[in-house]
Tab-separated table of C-alpha atoms in Angstrom:
chain	number	residue	atom	x	y	z
D	117	MET	CA	28.159	11.964	-20.351
D	118	ARG	CA	27.214	8.324	-20.963
D	119	THR	CA	29.691	7.093	-18.372
D	120	GLU	CA	28.258	9.515	-15.809
D	121	TYR	CA	24.777	8.306	-16.773
D	122	HIS	CA	25.586	4.656	-16.191
D	123	GLN	CA	27.221	5.568	-12.902
D	124	GLU	CA	24.025	7.389	-11.855
D	125	LEU	CA	21.958	4.412	-12.924
D	126	ALA	CA	24.182	2.111	-10.913
D	127	GLU	CA	23.835	4.392	-7.891
D	128	LEU	CA	20.050	4.258	-8.247
D	129	GLY	CA	20.276	0.473	-8.126
D	130	THR	CA	22.479	0.662	-5.048
D	131	SER	CA	19.975	2.916	-3.300
D	132	LEU	CA	17.244	0.419	-3.984
D	133	THR	CA	19.264	-2.548	-2.672
D	134	GLN	CA	20.071	-0.494	0.424
D	135	LEU	CA	16.380	0.124	0.928
D	136	CYS	CA	15.678	-3.569	0.669
D	137	ASP	CA	18.419	-4.276	3.231
D	138	LEU	CA	16.878	-1.714	5.559
D	139	ALA	CA	13.420	-3.204	5.158
D	140	ALA	CA	14.808	-6.650	5.985
D	141	THR	CA	16.550	-5.277	9.063
D	142	LEU	CA	13.482	-3.371	10.241
D	143	ILE	CA	11.030	-6.269	9.922
D	144	GLY	CA	13.599	-8.568	11.554
D	145	HIS	CA	14.047	-6.217	14.477
D	146	ALA	CA	10.295	-5.573	14.743
D	147	THR	CA	9.611	-9.318	14.883
D	148	ARG	CA	12.273	-9.810	17.565
D	149	ALA	CA	10.807	-6.897	19.558
D	150	LEU	CA	7.378	-8.540	19.215
D	151	LEU	CA	8.580	-11.972	20.403
D	152	ASP	CA	10.588	-10.611	23.302
D	153	ALA	CA	8.313	-7.597	24.186
D	154	ASP	CA	11.512	-5.536	23.746
D	155	LEU	CA	10.546	-1.866	23.981
D	156	GLU	CA	14.049	-0.564	23.178
D	157	LEU	CA	14.244	-2.523	19.965
D	158	ALA	CA	10.703	-1.423	18.969
D	159	GLU	CA	11.696	2.247	19.507
D	160	GLN	CA	14.776	1.668	17.396
D	161	VAL	CA	12.665	0.355	14.495
D	162	ILE	CA	10.396	3.405	14.798
D	163	SER	CA	13.278	5.862	14.751
D	164	ASP	CA	15.128	3.976	11.959
D	165	TYR	CA	12.185	4.591	9.676
D	166	GLY	CA	13.649	8.117	9.109
D	167	ARG	CA	16.502	6.411	7.272
D	168	VAL	CA	13.977	4.733	4.953
D	169	THR	CA	12.255	7.986	4.016
D	170	ALA	CA	15.560	9.819	3.590
D	171	LEU	CA	16.958	7.124	1.366
D	172	SER	CA	13.819	6.747	-0.674
D	173	THR	CA	13.466	10.542	-1.218
D	174	THR	CA	17.061	10.679	-2.492
D	175	ALA	CA	16.548	7.634	-4.694
D	176	GLU	CA	13.319	9.065	-6.134
D	177	GLU	CA	14.999	12.366	-6.908
D	178	ARG	CA	17.877	10.523	-8.552
D	179	ALA	CA	15.426	8.534	-10.747
D	180	ILE	CA	13.543	11.637	-11.862
D	181	SER	CA	16.755	13.509	-12.604
D	182	LEU	CA	17.933	10.549	-14.698
D	183	LEU	CA	14.706	10.695	-16.700
D	184	ALA	CA	15.018	14.482	-17.126
D	185	LEU	CA	18.682	14.768	-18.008
D	186	GLN	CA	19.374	11.599	-19.911
D	187	GLN	CA	16.068	10.980	-21.688
D	188	PRO	CA	16.571	7.204	-21.690
D	189	VAL	CA	14.689	4.904	-24.004
D	190	ALA	CA	13.767	1.158	-24.131
D	191	GLY	CA	15.519	-0.960	-21.486
D	192	ASP	CA	17.011	1.949	-19.577
D	193	LEU	CA	13.671	3.708	-19.425
D	194	ARG	CA	11.936	0.574	-18.170
D	195	SER	CA	14.663	0.147	-15.602
D	196	ILE	CA	14.292	3.682	-14.201
D	197	VAL	CA	10.472	3.502	-14.130
D	198	SER	CA	10.689	0.136	-12.452
D	199	HIS	CA	13.113	1.456	-9.854
D	200	LEU	CA	10.840	4.381	-9.171
D	201	GLN	CA	7.943	2.049	-8.479
D	202	CYS	CA	10.041	-0.322	-6.362
D	203	ILE	CA	11.148	2.591	-4.181
D	204	GLY	CA	7.495	3.124	-3.264
D	205	GLU	CA	7.005	-0.570	-2.507
D	206	VAL	CA	10.011	-0.876	-0.252
D	207	GLU	CA	9.139	2.347	1.589
D	208	ARG	CA	5.809	0.738	2.499
D	209	MET	CA	7.613	-2.363	3.709
D	210	GLY	CA	9.541	-0.140	6.115
D	211	ALA	CA	6.301	1.491	7.247
D	212	LEU	CA	4.717	-1.922	7.940
D	213	ALA	CA	7.711	-2.884	10.109
D	214	VAL	CA	7.060	0.318	12.027
D	215	HIS	CA	3.403	-0.644	12.496
D	216	VAL	CA	4.534	-3.965	14.072
D	217	ALA	CA	6.923	-2.063	16.361
D	218	LYS	CA	4.159	0.376	17.354
D	219	ILE	CA	1.913	-2.436	18.560
D	220	VAL	CA	4.802	-3.688	20.700
D	221	ARG	CA	5.331	-0.210	22.150
D	222	GLN	CA	1.619	0.229	22.783
D	223	ARG	CA	1.257	-2.984	24.764
D	224	HIS	CA	4.563	-2.847	26.616
D	225	PRO	CA	5.322	-4.198	29.264
D	226	GLN	CA	2.645	-6.714	28.308
D	227	HIS	CA	3.478	-9.241	25.593
D	228	VAL	CA	1.315	-8.802	22.479
D	229	LEU	CA	1.411	-12.487	21.601
D	230	PRO	CA	-0.312	-15.313	23.457
D	231	ALA	CA	2.308	-18.058	23.897
D	232	ASP	CA	0.567	-20.476	21.573
D	233	ILE	CA	0.640	-17.967	18.697
D	234	ALA	CA	4.249	-16.861	19.038
D	235	ASP	CA	5.665	-19.537	16.746
D	236	GLN	CA	3.330	-18.553	13.896
D	237	CYS	CA	4.354	-14.914	14.216
D	238	ALA	CA	8.044	-15.878	14.373
D	239	GLU	CA	7.559	-17.805	11.123
D	240	MET	CA	5.770	-14.889	9.455
D	241	GLY	CA	8.641	-12.675	10.526
D	242	ARG	CA	11.209	-15.138	9.166
D	243	ILE	CA	9.515	-15.295	5.770
D	244	ALA	CA	9.235	-11.485	5.684
D	245	VAL	CA	12.964	-11.073	6.249
D	246	GLU	CA	13.672	-13.729	3.593
D	247	LEU	CA	11.384	-12.010	1.094
D	248	ALA	CA	13.050	-8.607	1.647
D	249	ASN	CA	16.495	-10.240	1.232
D	250	ASP	CA	15.353	-12.036	-1.896
D	251	ALA	CA	13.811	-8.845	-3.283
D	252	ARG	CA	17.253	-7.278	-2.792
D	253	THR	CA	18.973	-10.100	-4.672
D	254	VAL	CA	16.432	-9.871	-7.480
D	255	VAL	CA	16.809	-6.080	-7.761
D	256	ALA	CA	20.604	-6.435	-7.837
D	257	SER	CA	20.683	-9.272	-10.381
D	258	GLY	CA	17.629	-8.313	-12.483
D	259	ASP	CA	16.980	-12.072	-12.804
D	260	PRO	CA	13.306	-12.440	-13.944
D	261	ASP	CA	13.119	-16.176	-12.980
D	262	LYS	CA	14.183	-15.548	-9.456
D	263	ALA	CA	11.844	-12.511	-9.387
D	264	ALA	CA	8.884	-14.667	-10.347
D	265	ARG	CA	9.738	-17.137	-7.573
D	266	LEU	CA	9.117	-14.491	-4.845
D	267	ARG	CA	5.455	-15.352	-5.360
D	268	GLU	CA	6.019	-18.901	-4.058
D	269	GLN	CA	7.422	-17.603	-0.807
D	270	ASP	CA	4.439	-15.264	-0.590
D	271	ASP	CA	2.139	-18.310	-0.822
D	272	ALA	CA	3.688	-19.593	2.386
D	273	MET	CA	2.994	-16.212	4.006
D	274	ASP	CA	-0.619	-16.222	2.756
D	275	GLU	CA	-1.137	-19.667	4.202
D	276	LEU	CA	0.149	-18.602	7.629
D	277	HIS	CA	-2.011	-15.529	7.459
D	278	GLU	CA	-5.172	-17.468	6.691
D	279	HIS	CA	-4.309	-19.968	9.397
D	280	LEU	CA	-3.897	-17.143	11.874
D	281	LEU	CA	-7.209	-15.496	10.854
D	282	ALA	CA	-9.025	-18.827	11.173
D	283	ALA	CA	-7.659	-19.175	14.771
D	284	LEU	CA	-8.849	-15.674	15.662
D	285	LEU	CA	-12.321	-16.245	14.272
D	286	ASP	CA	-12.730	-19.668	15.852
D	287	PRO	CA	-15.426	-19.695	18.536
D	288	GLY	CA	-12.889	-21.454	20.775
D	289	TRP	CA	-10.526	-18.430	20.722
D	290	ARG	CA	-9.771	-17.834	24.342
D	291	HIS	CA	-7.409	-14.820	24.482
D	292	GLY	CA	-10.093	-12.111	24.264
D	293	ALA	CA	-11.029	-9.498	21.675
D	294	GLY	CA	-8.032	-7.227	22.377
D	295	ALA	CA	-5.436	-9.847	21.550
D	296	ALA	CA	-7.464	-10.893	18.477
D	297	VAL	CA	-7.469	-7.302	17.223
D	298	ASP	CA	-3.711	-6.974	17.661
D	299	LEU	CA	-3.115	-10.269	15.898
D	300	ALA	CA	-5.466	-9.504	13.020
D	301	LEU	CA	-3.537	-6.297	12.376
D	302	LEU	CA	-0.177	-7.971	12.794
D	303	GLY	CA	-1.173	-10.684	10.341
D	304	ARG	CA	-2.245	-8.059	7.887
D	305	PHE	CA	1.042	-6.125	8.277
D	306	TYR	CA	3.179	-9.226	7.574
D	307	GLU	CA	0.978	-10.260	4.677
D	308	ARG	CA	1.183	-6.793	3.043
D	309	PHE	CA	4.959	-6.704	3.634
D	310	ALA	CA	5.223	-9.893	1.615
D	311	ASP	CA	2.898	-8.531	-1.099
D	312	HIS	CA	5.176	-5.544	-1.631
D	313	ALA	CA	8.188	-7.840	-2.046
D	314	VAL	CA	6.231	-9.805	-4.692
D	315	GLU	CA	5.389	-6.516	-6.375
D	316	ILE	CA	9.088	-5.698	-6.550
D	317	GLY	CA	9.579	-9.046	-8.270
D	318	ARG	CA	6.830	-8.144	-10.808
D	319	ARG	CA	8.588	-4.863	-11.562
D	320	VAL	CA	11.929	-6.610	-12.106
D	321	VAL	CA	10.213	-9.048	-14.547
D	322	PHE	CA	8.835	-6.033	-16.346
D	323	GLU	CA	12.248	-4.391	-16.410
D	324	ALA	CA	13.844	-7.561	-17.896
D	325	THR	CA	11.094	-8.500	-20.339
D	326	GLY	CA	9.002	-5.417	-21.006
D	327	THR	CA	5.901	-7.346	-19.908
D	328	LEU	CA	4.272	-6.997	-16.526
D	329	PRO	CA	3.262	-10.418	-15.056
D	330	PRO	CA	-0.407	-10.724	-13.987
D	331	GLU	CA	-1.452	-8.986	-10.756
D	332	GLN	CA	-1.217	-10.912	-7.507
D	333	GLY	CA	-4.621	-11.977	-6.217
D	334	ILE	CA	-5.784	-9.671	-3.456
D	335	GLY	CA	-6.245	-12.343	-0.852
D	336	THR	CA	-9.258	-13.661	1.100
D	337	TYR	CA	-9.562	-10.161	2.446
X	153	MET	CA	3.821	15.635	-33.035
X	154	ARG	CA	3.434	18.082	-30.148
X	155	THR	CA	-0.309	18.191	-30.609
X	156	GLU	CA	-0.491	14.440	-30.510
X	157	TYR	CA	1.711	14.546	-27.425
X	158	HIS	CA	-0.576	16.915	-25.543
X	159	GLN	CA	-3.542	14.851	-26.564
X	160	GLU	CA	-1.885	11.709	-25.149
X	161	LEU	CA	-1.049	13.616	-21.949
X	162	ALA	CA	-4.643	14.722	-21.649
X	163	GLU	CA	-5.831	11.140	-22.160
X	164	LEU	CA	-3.507	10.001	-19.400
X	165	GLY	CA	-5.143	12.571	-17.128
X	166	THR	CA	-8.569	11.331	-18.174
X	167	SER	CA	-7.626	7.731	-17.353
X	168	LEU	CA	-6.540	8.815	-13.896
X	169	THR	CA	-9.756	10.709	-13.196
X	170	GLN	CA	-11.744	7.706	-14.393
X	171	LEU	CA	-9.788	5.546	-11.990
X	172	CYS	CA	-10.605	7.971	-9.099
X	173	ASP	CA	-14.298	7.806	-10.118
X	174	LEU	CA	-14.168	4.019	-10.090
X	175	ALA	CA	-12.488	3.976	-6.662
X	176	ALA	CA	-15.204	6.295	-5.334
X	177	THR	CA	-17.972	4.076	-6.765
X	178	LEU	CA	-16.386	0.863	-5.456
X	179	ILE	CA	-15.869	2.101	-1.905
X	180	GLY	CA	-19.353	3.613	-1.917
X	181	HIS	CA	-20.893	0.290	-3.053
X	182	ALA	CA	-18.745	-1.707	-0.639
X	183	THR	CA	-19.905	0.470	2.252
X	184	ARG	CA	-23.533	0.091	1.242
X	185	ALA	CA	-23.069	-3.673	0.942
X	186	LEU	CA	-21.518	-3.641	4.425
X	187	LEU	CA	-24.364	-1.640	5.968
X	188	ASP	CA	-27.106	-3.688	4.310
X	189	ALA	CA	-25.363	-7.130	4.241
X	190	ASP	CA	-26.032	-6.954	0.499
X	191	LEU	CA	-24.284	-9.952	-1.070
X	192	GLU	CA	-25.155	-9.018	-4.649
X	193	LEU	CA	-23.609	-5.550	-4.308
X	194	ALA	CA	-20.546	-7.032	-2.606
X	195	GLU	CA	-20.098	-9.450	-5.554
X	196	GLN	CA	-20.438	-6.564	-7.939
X	197	VAL	CA	-17.635	-4.642	-6.217
X	198	ILE	CA	-15.406	-7.738	-6.403
X	199	SER	CA	-16.030	-8.245	-10.113
X	200	ASP	CA	-15.766	-4.512	-10.933
X	201	TYR	CA	-12.168	-4.595	-9.681
X	202	GLY	CA	-11.262	-6.056	-13.075
X	203	ARG	CA	-12.106	-2.646	-14.567
X	204	VAL	CA	-9.660	-1.010	-12.168
X	205	THR	CA	-6.753	-3.265	-13.165
X	206	ALA	CA	-7.600	-3.016	-16.887
X	207	LEU	CA	-7.767	0.786	-16.726
X	208	SER	CA	-4.624	1.117	-14.616
X	209	THR	CA	-2.623	-1.146	-16.899
X	210	THR	CA	-3.635	0.874	-19.951
X	211	ALA	CA	-2.881	4.138	-18.134
X	212	GLU	CA	0.527	2.873	-17.001
X	213	GLU	CA	1.434	1.782	-20.478
X	214	ARG	CA	0.343	5.159	-21.815
X	215	ALA	CA	2.540	6.956	-19.263
X	216	ILE	CA	5.595	4.854	-20.140
X	217	SER	CA	5.071	5.287	-23.833
X	218	LEU	CA	4.884	9.066	-23.308
X	219	LEU	CA	8.177	8.971	-21.472
X	220	ALA	CA	9.729	6.856	-24.220
X	221	LEU	CA	8.490	8.595	-27.290
X	222	GLN	CA	8.279	12.215	-26.219
X	223	GLN	CA	11.165	12.518	-23.819
X	224	PRO	CA	9.450	15.232	-21.807
X	225	VAL	CA	11.366	17.526	-19.467
X	226	ALA	CA	10.542	19.802	-16.525
X	227	GLY	CA	6.801	20.187	-15.809
X	228	ASP	CA	5.680	17.613	-18.298
X	229	LEU	CA	8.082	15.022	-16.916
X	230	ARG	CA	6.935	15.687	-13.369
X	231	SER	CA	3.366	15.400	-14.514
X	232	ILE	CA	3.872	11.984	-16.113
X	233	VAL	CA	5.885	10.592	-13.218
X	234	SER	CA	3.262	11.918	-10.838
X	235	HIS	CA	0.452	10.284	-12.882
X	236	LEU	CA	2.386	7.014	-12.899
X	237	GLN	CA	2.572	7.057	-9.111
X	238	CYS	CA	-1.055	8.086	-8.674
X	239	ILE	CA	-2.177	5.165	-10.854
X	240	GLY	CA	-0.604	2.830	-8.244
X	241	GLU	CA	-2.259	4.648	-5.372
X	242	VAL	CA	-5.762	4.539	-6.868
X	243	GLU	CA	-5.402	0.922	-7.842
X	244	ARG	CA	-4.805	0.151	-4.181
X	245	MET	CA	-7.909	2.154	-3.294
X	246	GLY	CA	-9.889	-0.172	-5.526
X	247	ALA	CA	-8.279	-3.217	-3.940
X	248	LEU	CA	-9.231	-1.921	-0.452
X	249	ALA	CA	-12.857	-1.553	-1.525
X	250	VAL	CA	-12.690	-5.194	-2.633
X	251	HIS	CA	-11.351	-6.198	0.807
X	252	VAL	CA	-14.387	-4.581	2.409
X	253	ALA	CA	-16.675	-6.383	-0.025
X	254	LYS	CA	-14.974	-9.700	0.687
X	255	ILE	CA	-15.660	-9.435	4.408
X	256	VAL	CA	-19.335	-8.818	3.563
X	257	ARG	CA	-19.367	-11.908	1.336
X	258	GLN	CA	-17.581	-14.041	3.908
X	259	ARG	CA	-20.084	-13.245	6.683
X	260	HIS	CA	-23.233	-13.279	4.562
X	261	PRO	CA	-26.124	-13.726	5.469
X	262	GLN	CA	-24.873	-12.451	8.884
X	263	HIS	CA	-24.286	-8.735	9.229
X	264	VAL	CA	-20.603	-7.864	9.810
X	265	LEU	CA	-21.457	-4.788	11.875
X	266	PRO	CA	-22.946	-4.721	15.360
X	267	ALA	CA	-25.795	-2.205	15.239
X	268	ASP	CA	-24.024	0.259	17.566
X	269	ILE	CA	-20.961	0.472	15.260
X	270	ALA	CA	-22.832	0.856	11.943
X	271	ASP	CA	-22.942	4.637	12.096
X	272	GLN	CA	-19.163	4.882	12.529
X	273	CYS	CA	-18.587	2.662	9.521
X	274	ALA	CA	-21.126	4.600	7.440
X	275	GLU	CA	-19.208	7.747	8.300
X	276	MET	CA	-15.829	6.201	7.352
X	277	GLY	CA	-17.412	5.130	4.054
X	278	ARG	CA	-18.796	8.611	3.467
X	279	ILE	CA	-15.386	10.228	4.043
X	280	ALA	CA	-13.694	7.651	1.817
X	281	VAL	CA	-16.056	8.425	-1.098
X	282	GLU	CA	-15.513	12.129	-0.522
X	283	LEU	CA	-11.748	11.688	-0.540
X	284	ALA	CA	-11.803	9.714	-3.773
X	285	ASN	CA	-13.997	12.329	-5.358
X	286	ASP	CA	-11.782	15.122	-4.137
X	287	ALA	CA	-8.662	13.288	-5.368
X	288	ARG	CA	-10.369	13.204	-8.727
X	289	THR	CA	-10.998	16.964	-8.653
X	290	VAL	CA	-7.427	17.619	-7.593
X	291	VAL	CA	-5.976	15.374	-10.341
X	292	ALA	CA	-8.155	17.151	-12.941
X	293	SER	CA	-7.427	20.688	-11.751
X	294	GLY	CA	-3.820	20.205	-10.588
X	295	ASP	CA	-4.623	22.680	-7.776
X	296	PRO	CA	-1.912	22.297	-5.105
X	297	ASP	CA	-3.887	24.116	-2.386
X	298	LYS	CA	-6.898	21.840	-2.743
X	299	ALA	CA	-4.486	18.892	-2.954
X	300	ALA	CA	-2.916	19.804	0.351
X	301	ARG	CA	-6.390	20.018	1.939
X	302	LEU	CA	-7.034	16.324	1.382
X	303	ARG	CA	-4.939	15.843	4.499
X	304	GLU	CA	-7.566	17.589	6.625
X	305	GLN	CA	-10.289	15.152	5.526
X	306	ASP	CA	-7.857	12.345	6.277
X	307	ASP	CA	-7.520	13.656	9.826
X	308	ALA	CA	-11.256	13.047	10.261
X	309	MET	CA	-10.786	9.496	9.017
X	310	ASP	CA	-7.871	8.914	11.385
X	311	GLU	CA	-9.963	10.139	14.286
X	312	LEU	CA	-12.807	7.732	13.433
X	313	HIS	CA	-10.279	4.900	13.041
X	314	GLU	CA	-8.710	5.531	16.435
X	315	HIS	CA	-12.127	5.798	18.013
X	316	LEU	CA	-13.098	2.462	16.517
X	317	LEU	CA	-9.882	0.783	17.650
X	318	ALA	CA	-10.405	2.106	21.184
X	319	ALA	CA	-13.896	0.604	21.248
X	320	LEU	CA	-12.576	-2.782	20.085
X	321	LEU	CA	-9.787	-2.827	22.664
X	322	ASP	CA	-12.051	-1.680	25.504
X	323	PRO	CA	-12.526	-4.404	28.121
X	324	GLY	CA	-16.259	-3.662	27.926
X	325	TRP	CA	-16.406	-4.759	24.228
X	326	ARG	CA	-19.296	-7.192	24.121
X	327	HIS	CA	-19.565	-8.385	20.542
X	328	GLY	CA	-16.840	-11.087	20.747
X	329	ALA	CA	-13.470	-11.558	19.154
X	330	GLY	CA	-14.732	-12.395	15.701
X	331	ALA	CA	-16.597	-9.113	15.245
X	332	ALA	CA	-13.596	-7.277	16.710
X	333	VAL	CA	-11.288	-8.900	14.095
X	334	ASP	CA	-13.607	-7.961	11.218
X	335	LEU	CA	-13.885	-4.360	12.478
X	336	ALA	CA	-10.156	-4.008	13.108
X	337	LEU	CA	-9.549	-4.999	9.492
X	338	LEU	CA	-12.362	-2.828	8.131
X	339	GLY	CA	-11.041	0.159	10.038
X	340	ARG	CA	-7.630	-0.475	8.580
X	341	PHE	CA	-9.002	-0.727	5.039
X	342	TYR	CA	-10.844	2.594	5.266
X	343	GLU	CA	-7.913	4.322	6.873
X	344	ARG	CA	-5.501	3.079	4.164
X	345	PHE	CA	-7.982	4.064	1.427
X	346	ALA	CA	-7.867	7.632	2.817
X	347	ASP	CA	-4.054	7.553	3.017
X	348	HIS	CA	-3.818	6.695	-0.694
X	349	ALA	CA	-6.049	9.677	-1.534
X	350	VAL	CA	-3.772	11.922	0.531
X	351	GLU	CA	-0.781	10.455	-1.280
X	352	ILE	CA	-2.422	11.448	-4.595
X	353	GLY	CA	-2.665	14.992	-3.224
X	354	ARG	CA	1.051	14.974	-2.355
X	355	ARG	CA	1.871	13.890	-5.912
X	356	VAL	CA	-0.268	16.634	-7.380
X	357	VAL	CA	1.517	19.208	-5.172
X	358	PHE	CA	4.829	17.793	-6.443
X	359	GLU	CA	3.564	18.040	-9.974
X	360	ALA	CA	2.555	21.706	-9.521
X	361	THR	CA	5.519	22.888	-7.471
X	362	GLY	CA	8.355	20.426	-8.021
X	363	THR	CA	8.562	19.838	-4.263
X	364	LEU	CA	7.113	16.843	-2.493
X	365	PRO	CA	5.324	17.804	0.749
X	366	PRO	CA	6.445	15.957	3.918
X	367	GLU	CA	5.319	12.348	4.324
X	368	GLN	CA	2.088	11.662	6.169
X	369	GLY	CA	2.630	10.257	9.623
X	370	ILE	CA	2.118	6.515	9.657
X	371	GLY	CA	-0.558	6.515	12.329
X	372	THR	CA	-0.770	4.987	15.766
X	373	TYR	CA	-0.367	1.646	14.032
């Protein structure tokens, strides 16, 4: 019974790392679709989201059945509760990648990005992929120090996001209101994607130590 | 022991309804601050968020301690897991109200809203308060039919949101890129607020029936 239990617990961990992998892939593809105005790749991101919901539903059911059948305590209980919460976070990361892809699809064959903003978005996309990959590593290793460091990468994302917002709100903005709206939303999607990765880090710290680190700030707005 | 357990479970329910009340109050105040460019009220929303995090931390600890000490099964287990997830949802609702308030603070003494958009925002705010109140009722009653109906109110919010986005993206938009950026973000905040209320409804349906209703769509973008 115990062996089967630890196997189930390990499988729950595997489901969560697979979800992180998927989130990294989706935001990577969505960013490439955004930079290249690639409709096919955007459509692929949108349809791949079905894999996220399928995997997260299975993982959630597995977590609840572990709680019901094995009645874990202490560390194991924290671990399962933490996994349950991380599943929700990473599912949202997938949804945010889809939001990016949907803007690409909506504007196609036009490019969403003015040329002078493309580098900033590429960098936000790069950090997002890195954060999803690091969330995966942290979930797999349970290392609370590495988990806490996700916040530093998020600082880089926040800085890019504020920089982008400042450009959009500058009276010298010369790409029109439509492009500003798209970019405001894109910036928000990348920033939230990063926040969810940080939240996964907080949960892993809780799992390892029994104490939840302080909330992240909730940004300028 | 069982009596104490049911008392703890009831207190967990009370914490969650208090959180819904708080979310309704915050989004109501944030909307009023937005409509009146009321800095004092905006500041109050921002500082009241501390009550949300304090209450949600306590509620989360209570849920985990119930899982640890009482090892509930079947309906009780579903109820606690569902409460745990709803706490996360309603905490985000509070954070979104703060985002609205922060835009008000950032633009003060200017009004964020062009006069011809104020009514739409007032209506989004009204639906948001209604959704938070109805989420509260649903959490308190556990009624799956009423829970499922939250989705219909959310449809009204989605419609307002799409209408707003269409106005911002219209080539005839005449309030400039800055106002468009603020409104794109505001629209997103209200729309997400509503989504979290719907998600609470889904969790209550799960709690009552053991089956999670299908995911909400993830919107145009």
